[in-house]
Amino acid sequence: MPGAFFIVNNLLAVLVAWQGMSLILRNREPWRRALAVVAGYPVVVAVTMFLLHGFSAIRPAPITAALVSMSVALAVASRIRARHYDSPADLAHPSAPEPSVAADTAGVTTERVLTVIALTALAYVAVSLLMWFAMGATIFKWDDLAYHASAPMHWMIDGRLSLEPSNQFHQYLCLNSELMALWLMLPFGRDGMAGLTSLVWYAVMGTSMYGALRAMGFRAHVAMVPVALLLVSNPVFTWAKTFTGVDLAGPAFILAAAAMAMPGKAKSDDTRWDCVVYAGLFAGFAVGSKLFNASTTAIIAIWLIVQGRGALRLPGMLGRGLVFTIAALVAGGFWPLRVWALTGNPAFPFGLGPFDGPFPKTEMMSTTLAHFVANTPHSNELWWTIIKAMLDWPISLGVASLAGYLGTIALTAGRRFPTGTEKLPGRSLLLIAGTVLIIQFPNLPFSGGFASPSEADRQVLRIGARYVLVVFPIGLVLFSSLIGWRHAASRLLLIASAIAVVTMTPVYWFGWHVPAFATALIGGGAALTYTPLCTRRRAQLNPWIARTAVAACLLIGLMWLVHHEPQRQRATDKRLLGFFGLGEQQGPAWEAIDRLPDGARITWFHHEPDINYYALFGRRGQHHPVPTTLDGLAVERTHVAWLTGVQRRSWYEQDPLTETALREHLLSNLEKLRVEYVLTTKFTFSGDGDWPAQHRVIAGSGRAESVFQDDYSAIWRLLPPPPPRDP
């Protein structure tokens, strides 16, 4: 049954995305319709979760019912709309014209050869990604154990998108990417499938970049190679190897919104309301992934508002702005609106503009790159570190991306573009969006370091280039737009780039230990199989055959994932127990926790407050972690403490308590919270930790028995208090 829900719900989500595209984007360009389905799939997932949250019904069966209802409603709406038009031509929109192909045999042969090379490169990297994520395990990073993974697990147990019963400030952030992980976890009730989330963001990012290039009028084989170069980037791949791939979600949907906002090469004949709807949905999803994406999506909104026939007429501008805003709120407004309602600050816990929060603006500024530069403006080492971090995609691709920005700015100022690239629609939108984000980056919180209670940690420079990942693909698109791809030198560059894709993949991703040659054969075989369909002029498949083939491939892929799920889950369990090489210290205790009776209520005391939280849920979400204060009281959520004026020494850690104070109240406080088990650990990253004071108090209380203990951790079962003595 879990496998059936996984297959059916994913097929229904794709079907709803396709029906929405068919209803809104009739007769638009093929790339635009494909983007609406690929990027629309996560949007459908998010909207379904938001709806069911109101009924506390985030479960597989209600999800199926909700998706069926959406599908029926869209089918009815599509039928009603079709009756209002005499012919399909009434709904037609101008598509971007294809550049003409030379009539001579040599020209046609050259185009076919280039297409084979480009498609082979793209298929190679796409198949490599698919194999890596589909056959591998879900990967955990430090922040995953703190909230990227714990939030979906908490929602799965609770059946709604509730706040966790902890004082973690992360729970107030925008969590659309965590919703996608929850979607993949729900049918099986465990986290083995969550790692596929990054594969979804890769698909959205690649389709969006391809669409942006196609909107500029480039041939398919030209658009394929920059997409392959983006997907093969080692930093992008590194940031994808997390529980939710959160750093890819926002950039992917910013690109999707920008591509949808771009007109075709032909001048649009209407106000493009259909594209406004989808651009708004994708922009909203980007903001729902990280709030600071709002500045970039605002540029896209302004661009759309002032485009189209009668663009500067007030009614049209207000209408497009309203449609864009409503669509954005549908896809991502849940998170900031909920926090705003709870705290009066949509950016809580951060201080932003007129809003105040536990993390004031001065504290946030200390984490920015601008803060580090202001402290040591003449440090050559600092500037070299910044340049390397911002260009290492690797360096060769970073330089190409930078050249795209600088070249576009210079040529725009001089109004001298290469022949055939003078008027490419949407280029100015990408240039403005990317440039504004680059300028904004040094002042973004966490762009230069982490917020930490440790003064030493706050002084360490950690450049957060992942927050401006979208700048890189935008630069590649701009670079491609500056090149006259019909010239021989440009074609050689395209061939060299395609060869680089095939060469870089095994080096940067796998090392030479993985049979990359076999992957190349699979990718190349896929390219050669599809090439005749792409290179034959005007060759088109019957739409029903194409849809059936896509549906069959999707069904087979989902069935294979279900079959492979147990193996994937075992690999994920092993990956968690070896988290950051800590398996020797923490792994045995986490395994012992998993063996406790289902439904166990567990709390924990240790020096590293984040690391054990996720493991206490158990590998099937069968336990109930109970966050407490150091003396065993229920944790007061951050927004409650803030609104009631509670003063803390630090919003990162609690005030220390003496063992004398703990002996008086610890066990009685835990008893009031119905805590059954306690994990204590002396683990610290420095390796010289001692047992926490709570360990000694519990061990000497006579009211607890040890169910597990090794050199690093202990698990205690709390015994009921002795009956009162007779007087």
PDB file of C-alpha atoms in Angstrom, residues 120-322:
ATOM      1  CA  THR A 120      24.968  13.313 -25.844  1.00  0.00           C
ATOM      2  CA  ALA A 121      26.527  15.718 -23.330  1.00  0.00           C
ATOM      3  CA  LEU A 122      23.170  16.651 -21.812  1.00  0.00           C
ATOM      4  CA  ALA A 123      21.928  13.057 -21.706  1.00  0.00           C
ATOM      5  CA  TYR A 124      25.198  11.964 -20.120  1.00  0.00           C
ATOM      6  CA  VAL A 125      24.981  14.412 -17.242  1.00  0.00           C
ATOM      7  CA  ALA A 126      21.207  13.913 -16.821  1.00  0.00           C
ATOM      8  CA  VAL A 127      21.559  10.130 -16.609  1.00  0.00           C
ATOM      9  CA  SER A 128      24.485  10.522 -14.213  1.00  0.00           C
ATOM     10  CA  LEU A 129      22.373  12.701 -11.932  1.00  0.00           C
ATOM     11  CA  LEU A 130      19.435  10.329 -12.145  1.00  0.00           C
ATOM     12  CA  MET A 131      21.603   7.338 -11.273  1.00  0.00           C
ATOM     13  CA  TRP A 132      23.340   9.111  -8.405  1.00  0.00           C
ATOM     14  CA  PHE A 133      20.198  10.350  -6.674  1.00  0.00           C
ATOM     15  CA  ALA A 134      17.879   7.454  -7.529  1.00  0.00           C
ATOM     16  CA  MET A 135      20.305   4.706  -6.492  1.00  0.00           C
ATOM     17  CA  GLY A 136      21.989   6.467  -3.596  1.00  0.00           C
ATOM     18  CA  ALA A 137      20.936   7.321  -0.059  1.00  0.00           C
ATOM     19  CA  THR A 138      19.466  10.406   1.539  1.00  0.00           C
ATOM     20  CA  ILE A 139      22.371  12.515   2.794  1.00  0.00           C
ATOM     21  CA  PHE A 140      22.417  14.501   6.043  1.00  0.00           C
ATOM     22  CA  LYS A 141      24.265  17.694   6.893  1.00  0.00           C
ATOM     23  CA  TRP A 142      24.408  19.509  10.245  1.00  0.00           C
ATOM     24  CA  ASP A 143      21.444  21.796   9.522  1.00  0.00           C
ATOM     25  CA  ASP A 144      19.432  18.801   8.335  1.00  0.00           C
ATOM     26  CA  LEU A 145      19.484  17.258  11.805  1.00  0.00           C
ATOM     27  CA  ALA A 146      18.527  20.620  13.325  1.00  0.00           C
ATOM     28  CA  TYR A 147      15.530  21.458  11.137  1.00  0.00           C
ATOM     29  CA  HIS A 148      15.634  20.508   7.421  1.00  0.00           C
ATOM     30  CA  ALA A 149      14.924  16.876   8.332  1.00  0.00           C
ATOM     31  CA  SER A 150      13.309  17.249  11.747  1.00  0.00           C
ATOM     32  CA  ALA A 151      10.578  19.602  10.485  1.00  0.00           C
ATOM     33  CA  PRO A 152       9.204  17.144   7.858  1.00  0.00           C
ATOM     34  CA  MET A 153       9.402  14.287  10.366  1.00  0.00           C
ATOM     35  CA  HIS A 154       7.474  16.347  12.929  1.00  0.00           C
ATOM     36  CA  TRP A 155       4.835  17.278  10.315  1.00  0.00           C
ATOM     37  CA  MET A 156       4.484  13.655   9.241  1.00  0.00           C
ATOM     38  CA  ILE A 157       3.757  12.572  12.817  1.00  0.00           C
ATOM     39  CA  ASP A 158       1.466  15.539  13.487  1.00  0.00           C
ATOM     40  CA  GLY A 159      -0.452  15.465  10.198  1.00  0.00           C
ATOM     41  CA  ARG A 160      -0.152  19.227   9.754  1.00  0.00           C
ATOM     42  CA  LEU A 161       2.469  21.935   9.278  1.00  0.00           C
ATOM     43  CA  SER A 162       2.717  22.737  12.971  1.00  0.00           C
ATOM     44  CA  LEU A 163       5.538  24.483  14.782  1.00  0.00           C
ATOM     45  CA  GLU A 164       7.918  22.126  16.509  1.00  0.00           C
ATOM     46  CA  PRO A 165       7.755  22.119  20.339  1.00  0.00           C
ATOM     47  CA  SER A 166      11.244  23.601  20.609  1.00  0.00           C
ATOM     48  CA  ASN A 167      12.954  26.966  20.770  1.00  0.00           C
ATOM     49  CA  GLN A 168      14.714  26.463  17.430  1.00  0.00           C
ATOM     50  CA  PHE A 169      14.414  29.691  15.456  1.00  0.00           C
ATOM     51  CA  HIS A 170      14.632  27.758  12.180  1.00  0.00           C
ATOM     52  CA  GLN A 171      10.996  26.683  12.421  1.00  0.00           C
ATOM     53  CA  TYR A 172       9.918  30.247  11.583  1.00  0.00           C
ATOM     54  CA  LEU A 173      11.722  30.229   8.226  1.00  0.00           C
ATOM     55  CA  CYS A 174      10.164  29.562   4.815  1.00  0.00           C
ATOM     56  CA  LEU A 175      10.171  25.796   4.290  1.00  0.00           C
ATOM     57  CA  ASN A 176       8.848  24.959   0.814  1.00  0.00           C
ATOM     58  CA  SER A 177      11.779  22.668   0.079  1.00  0.00           C
ATOM     59  CA  GLU A 178      11.054  20.740   3.295  1.00  0.00           C
ATOM     60  CA  LEU A 179       7.476  20.289   2.028  1.00  0.00           C
ATOM     61  CA  MET A 180       8.815  18.417  -0.986  1.00  0.00           C
ATOM     62  CA  ALA A 181      10.811  16.134   1.310  1.00  0.00           C
ATOM     63  CA  LEU A 182       7.676  15.531   3.397  1.00  0.00           C
ATOM     64  CA  TRP A 183       5.777  14.591   0.225  1.00  0.00           C
ATOM     65  CA  LEU A 184       8.336  11.919  -0.621  1.00  0.00           C
ATOM     66  CA  MET A 185       8.472  10.626   2.988  1.00  0.00           C
ATOM     67  CA  LEU A 186       4.729  10.336   3.633  1.00  0.00           C
ATOM     68  CA  PRO A 187       3.815   7.139   1.724  1.00  0.00           C
ATOM     69  CA  PHE A 188       6.528   5.062   3.430  1.00  0.00           C
ATOM     70  CA  GLY A 189       6.611   6.853   6.784  1.00  0.00           C
ATOM     71  CA  ARG A 190      10.400   7.183   6.684  1.00  0.00           C
ATOM     72  CA  ASP A 191      13.120   9.276   5.083  1.00  0.00           C
ATOM     73  CA  GLY A 192      14.740   7.051   2.467  1.00  0.00           C
ATOM     74  CA  MET A 193      13.067   8.855  -0.447  1.00  0.00           C
ATOM     75  CA  ALA A 194      13.641  12.400   0.851  1.00  0.00           C
ATOM     76  CA  GLY A 195      16.970  12.703  -0.965  1.00  0.00           C
ATOM     77  CA  LEU A 196      15.137  12.667  -4.312  1.00  0.00           C
ATOM     78  CA  THR A 197      14.078  16.246  -3.575  1.00  0.00           C
ATOM     79  CA  SER A 198      17.296  17.591  -5.088  1.00  0.00           C
ATOM     80  CA  LEU A 199      16.561  15.726  -8.303  1.00  0.00           C
ATOM     81  CA  VAL A 200      13.324  17.723  -8.603  1.00  0.00           C
ATOM     82  CA  TRP A 201      15.215  21.011  -8.198  1.00  0.00           C
ATOM     83  CA  TYR A 202      17.764  19.903 -10.796  1.00  0.00           C
ATOM     84  CA  ALA A 203      14.934  19.197 -13.257  1.00  0.00           C
ATOM     85  CA  VAL A 204      13.346  22.599 -12.643  1.00  0.00           C
ATOM     86  CA  MET A 205      16.674  24.415 -12.915  1.00  0.00           C
ATOM     87  CA  GLY A 206      17.704  22.685 -16.141  1.00  0.00           C
ATOM     88  CA  THR A 207      14.308  23.151 -17.799  1.00  0.00           C
ATOM     89  CA  SER A 208      14.232  26.821 -16.780  1.00  0.00           C
ATOM     90  CA  MET A 209      17.665  27.585 -18.183  1.00  0.00           C
ATOM     91  CA  TYR A 210      16.825  25.732 -21.392  1.00  0.00           C
ATOM     92  CA  GLY A 211      13.603  27.742 -21.654  1.00  0.00           C
ATOM     93  CA  ALA A 212      15.381  31.069 -21.164  1.00  0.00           C
ATOM     94  CA  LEU A 213      17.762  30.274 -24.025  1.00  0.00           C
ATOM     95  CA  ARG A 214      14.945  29.062 -26.254  1.00  0.00           C
ATOM     96  CA  ALA A 215      13.007  32.264 -25.501  1.00  0.00           C
ATOM     97  CA  MET A 216      15.984  34.147 -26.912  1.00  0.00           C
ATOM     98  CA  GLY A 217      15.617  32.182 -30.133  1.00  0.00           C
ATOM     99  CA  PHE A 218      18.560  29.807 -29.814  1.00  0.00           C
ATOM    100  CA  ARG A 219      18.408  26.377 -31.405  1.00  0.00           C
ATOM    101  CA  ALA A 220      17.847  23.380 -29.151  1.00  0.00           C
ATOM    102  CA  HIS A 221      21.400  22.042 -29.468  1.00  0.00           C
ATOM    103  CA  VAL A 222      22.828  25.446 -28.458  1.00  0.00           C
ATOM    104  CA  ALA A 223      20.595  25.575 -25.375  1.00  0.00           C
ATOM    105  CA  MET A 224      21.500  22.043 -24.294  1.00  0.00           C
ATOM    106  CA  VAL A 225      25.191  22.638 -23.630  1.00  0.00           C
ATOM    107  CA  PRO A 226      24.912  25.555 -21.144  1.00  0.00           C
ATOM    108  CA  VAL A 227      22.285  23.501 -19.298  1.00  0.00           C
ATOM    109  CA  ALA A 228      24.676  20.560 -19.122  1.00  0.00           C
ATOM    110  CA  LEU A 229      27.445  22.864 -17.867  1.00  0.00           C
ATOM    111  CA  LEU A 230      25.162  24.124 -15.102  1.00  0.00           C
ATOM    112  CA  LEU A 231      24.157  20.639 -14.028  1.00  0.00           C
ATOM    113  CA  VAL A 232      27.744  19.386 -13.965  1.00  0.00           C
ATOM    114  CA  SER A 233      28.952  22.204 -11.684  1.00  0.00           C
ATOM    115  CA  ASN A 234      30.640  20.709  -8.633  1.00  0.00           C
ATOM    116  CA  PRO A 235      29.445  23.336  -6.088  1.00  0.00           C
ATOM    117  CA  VAL A 236      25.870  22.931  -7.305  1.00  0.00           C
ATOM    118  CA  PHE A 237      26.199  19.164  -6.915  1.00  0.00           C
ATOM    119  CA  THR A 238      27.692  19.580  -3.435  1.00  0.00           C
ATOM    120  CA  TRP A 239      24.773  21.735  -2.276  1.00  0.00           C
ATOM    121  CA  ALA A 240      22.357  19.208  -3.774  1.00  0.00           C
ATOM    122  CA  LYS A 241      23.746  16.458  -1.544  1.00  0.00           C
ATOM    123  CA  THR A 242      21.599  17.363   1.451  1.00  0.00           C
ATOM    124  CA  PHE A 243      18.270  16.221   2.886  1.00  0.00           C
ATOM    125  CA  THR A 244      16.161  18.726   0.932  1.00  0.00           C
ATOM    126  CA  GLY A 245      18.596  20.455  -1.453  1.00  0.00           C
ATOM    127  CA  VAL A 246      17.274  23.702   0.016  1.00  0.00           C
ATOM    128  CA  ASP A 247      19.934  25.857  -1.638  1.00  0.00           C
ATOM    129  CA  LEU A 248      18.812  24.713  -5.102  1.00  0.00           C
ATOM    130  CA  ALA A 249      15.059  25.239  -4.706  1.00  0.00           C
ATOM    131  CA  GLY A 250      15.056  29.046  -4.641  1.00  0.00           C
ATOM    132  CA  PRO A 251      17.461  29.521  -7.581  1.00  0.00           C
ATOM    133  CA  ALA A 252      15.594  26.918  -9.632  1.00  0.00           C
ATOM    134  CA  PHE A 253      12.284  28.743  -9.238  1.00  0.00           C
ATOM    135  CA  ILE A 254      13.784  32.195  -9.733  1.00  0.00           C
ATOM    136  CA  LEU A 255      15.051  30.920 -13.079  1.00  0.00           C
ATOM    137  CA  ALA A 256      11.649  29.387 -13.792  1.00  0.00           C
ATOM    138  CA  ALA A 257       9.852  32.667 -13.036  1.00  0.00           C
ATOM    139  CA  ALA A 258      12.323  34.647 -15.158  1.00  0.00           C
ATOM    140  CA  ALA A 259      12.019  32.236 -18.091  1.00  0.00           C
ATOM    141  CA  MET A 260       8.233  32.334 -17.917  1.00  0.00           C
ATOM    142  CA  ALA A 261       8.343  36.149 -17.835  1.00  0.00           C
ATOM    143  CA  MET A 262      10.434  36.324 -21.008  1.00  0.00           C
ATOM    144  CA  PRO A 263       8.489  36.901 -24.232  1.00  0.00           C
ATOM    145  CA  GLY A 264       9.261  34.935 -27.355  1.00  0.00           C
ATOM    146  CA  LYS A 265      11.484  36.466 -29.980  1.00  0.00           C
ATOM    147  CA  ALA A 266       8.396  37.728 -31.743  1.00  0.00           C
ATOM    148  CA  LYS A 267       6.675  40.694 -30.112  1.00  0.00           C
ATOM    149  CA  SER A 268       3.850  39.579 -27.837  1.00  0.00           C
ATOM    150  CA  ASP A 269       0.360  40.532 -29.055  1.00  0.00           C
ATOM    151  CA  ASP A 270      -1.352  40.614 -25.661  1.00  0.00           C
ATOM    152  CA  THR A 271      -0.764  41.252 -21.988  1.00  0.00           C
ATOM    153  CA  ARG A 272       0.431  37.657 -21.461  1.00  0.00           C
ATOM    154  CA  TRP A 273      -1.817  36.944 -18.462  1.00  0.00           C
ATOM    155  CA  ASP A 274      -1.025  33.237 -18.710  1.00  0.00           C
ATOM    156  CA  CYS A 275       2.675  33.867 -18.194  1.00  0.00           C
ATOM    157  CA  VAL A 276       1.924  36.290 -15.355  1.00  0.00           C
ATOM    158  CA  VAL A 277       0.078  33.517 -13.510  1.00  0.00           C
ATOM    159  CA  TYR A 278       2.910  31.010 -13.847  1.00  0.00           C
ATOM    160  CA  ALA A 279       5.662  33.528 -13.169  1.00  0.00           C
ATOM    161  CA  GLY A 280       3.796  34.488  -9.995  1.00  0.00           C
ATOM    162  CA  LEU A 281       3.454  30.870  -8.892  1.00  0.00           C
ATOM    163  CA  PHE A 282       7.152  30.173  -9.458  1.00  0.00           C
ATOM    164  CA  ALA A 283       8.244  33.428  -7.823  1.00  0.00           C
ATOM    165  CA  GLY A 284       6.077  32.643  -4.819  1.00  0.00           C
ATOM    166  CA  PHE A 285       7.584  29.182  -4.519  1.00  0.00           C
ATOM    167  CA  ALA A 286      11.085  30.733  -4.593  1.00  0.00           C
ATOM    168  CA  VAL A 287      10.168  33.126  -1.760  1.00  0.00           C
ATOM    169  CA  GLY A 288       8.572  30.202   0.089  1.00  0.00           C
ATOM    170  CA  SER A 289      11.960  28.482  -0.036  1.00  0.00           C
ATOM    171  CA  LYS A 290      14.005  31.429   1.278  1.00  0.00           C
ATOM    172  CA  LEU A 291      12.502  34.790   2.162  1.00  0.00           C
ATOM    173  CA  PHE A 292      15.387  36.862   0.809  1.00  0.00           C
ATOM    174  CA  ASN A 293      14.488  35.698  -2.721  1.00  0.00           C
ATOM    175  CA  ALA A 294      11.731  38.312  -2.539  1.00  0.00           C
ATOM    176  CA  SER A 295      14.027  41.058  -3.854  1.00  0.00           C
ATOM    177  CA  THR A 296      14.828  39.143  -7.041  1.00  0.00           C
ATOM    178  CA  THR A 297      11.250  38.039  -7.622  1.00  0.00           C
ATOM    179  CA  ALA A 298      10.121  41.665  -7.177  1.00  0.00           C
ATOM    180  CA  ILE A 299      12.248  42.582 -10.204  1.00  0.00           C
ATOM    181  CA  ILE A 300      10.524  39.866 -12.231  1.00  0.00           C
ATOM    182  CA  ALA A 301       7.131  41.170 -11.087  1.00  0.00           C
ATOM    183  CA  ILE A 302       7.965  44.735 -12.130  1.00  0.00           C
ATOM    184  CA  TRP A 303       9.214  43.480 -15.490  1.00  0.00           C
ATOM    185  CA  LEU A 304       5.969  41.655 -16.176  1.00  0.00           C
ATOM    186  CA  ILE A 305       3.825  44.551 -15.020  1.00  0.00           C
ATOM    187  CA  VAL A 306       5.375  46.965 -17.527  1.00  0.00           C
ATOM    188  CA  GLN A 307       5.410  44.532 -20.466  1.00  0.00           C
ATOM    189  CA  GLY A 308       2.795  43.774 -23.121  1.00  0.00           C
ATOM    190  CA  ARG A 309       0.281  45.767 -25.108  1.00  0.00           C
ATOM    191  CA  GLY A 310      -0.750  48.922 -23.302  1.00  0.00           C
ATOM    192  CA  ALA A 311       1.801  48.059 -20.669  1.00  0.00           C
ATOM    193  CA  LEU A 312       1.897  51.470 -19.002  1.00  0.00           C
ATOM    194  CA  ARG A 313      -1.840  51.871 -18.727  1.00  0.00           C
ATOM    195  CA  LEU A 314      -2.788  51.880 -15.062  1.00  0.00           C
ATOM    196  CA  PRO A 315      -5.630  49.301 -15.172  1.00  0.00           C
ATOM    197  CA  GLY A 316      -3.430  46.757 -16.962  1.00  0.00           C
ATOM    198  CA  MET A 317      -0.518  47.335 -14.619  1.00  0.00           C
ATOM    199  CA  LEU A 318      -2.703  46.962 -11.541  1.00  0.00           C
ATOM    200  CA  GLY A 319      -4.320  43.842 -12.955  1.00  0.00           C
ATOM    201  CA  ARG A 320      -1.043  42.134 -13.765  1.00  0.00           C
ATOM    202  CA  GLY A 321       0.383  43.106 -10.389  1.00  0.00           C
ATOM    203  CA  LEU A 322      -2.672  41.724  -8.603  1.00  0.00           C
TER     204      LEU A 322
END
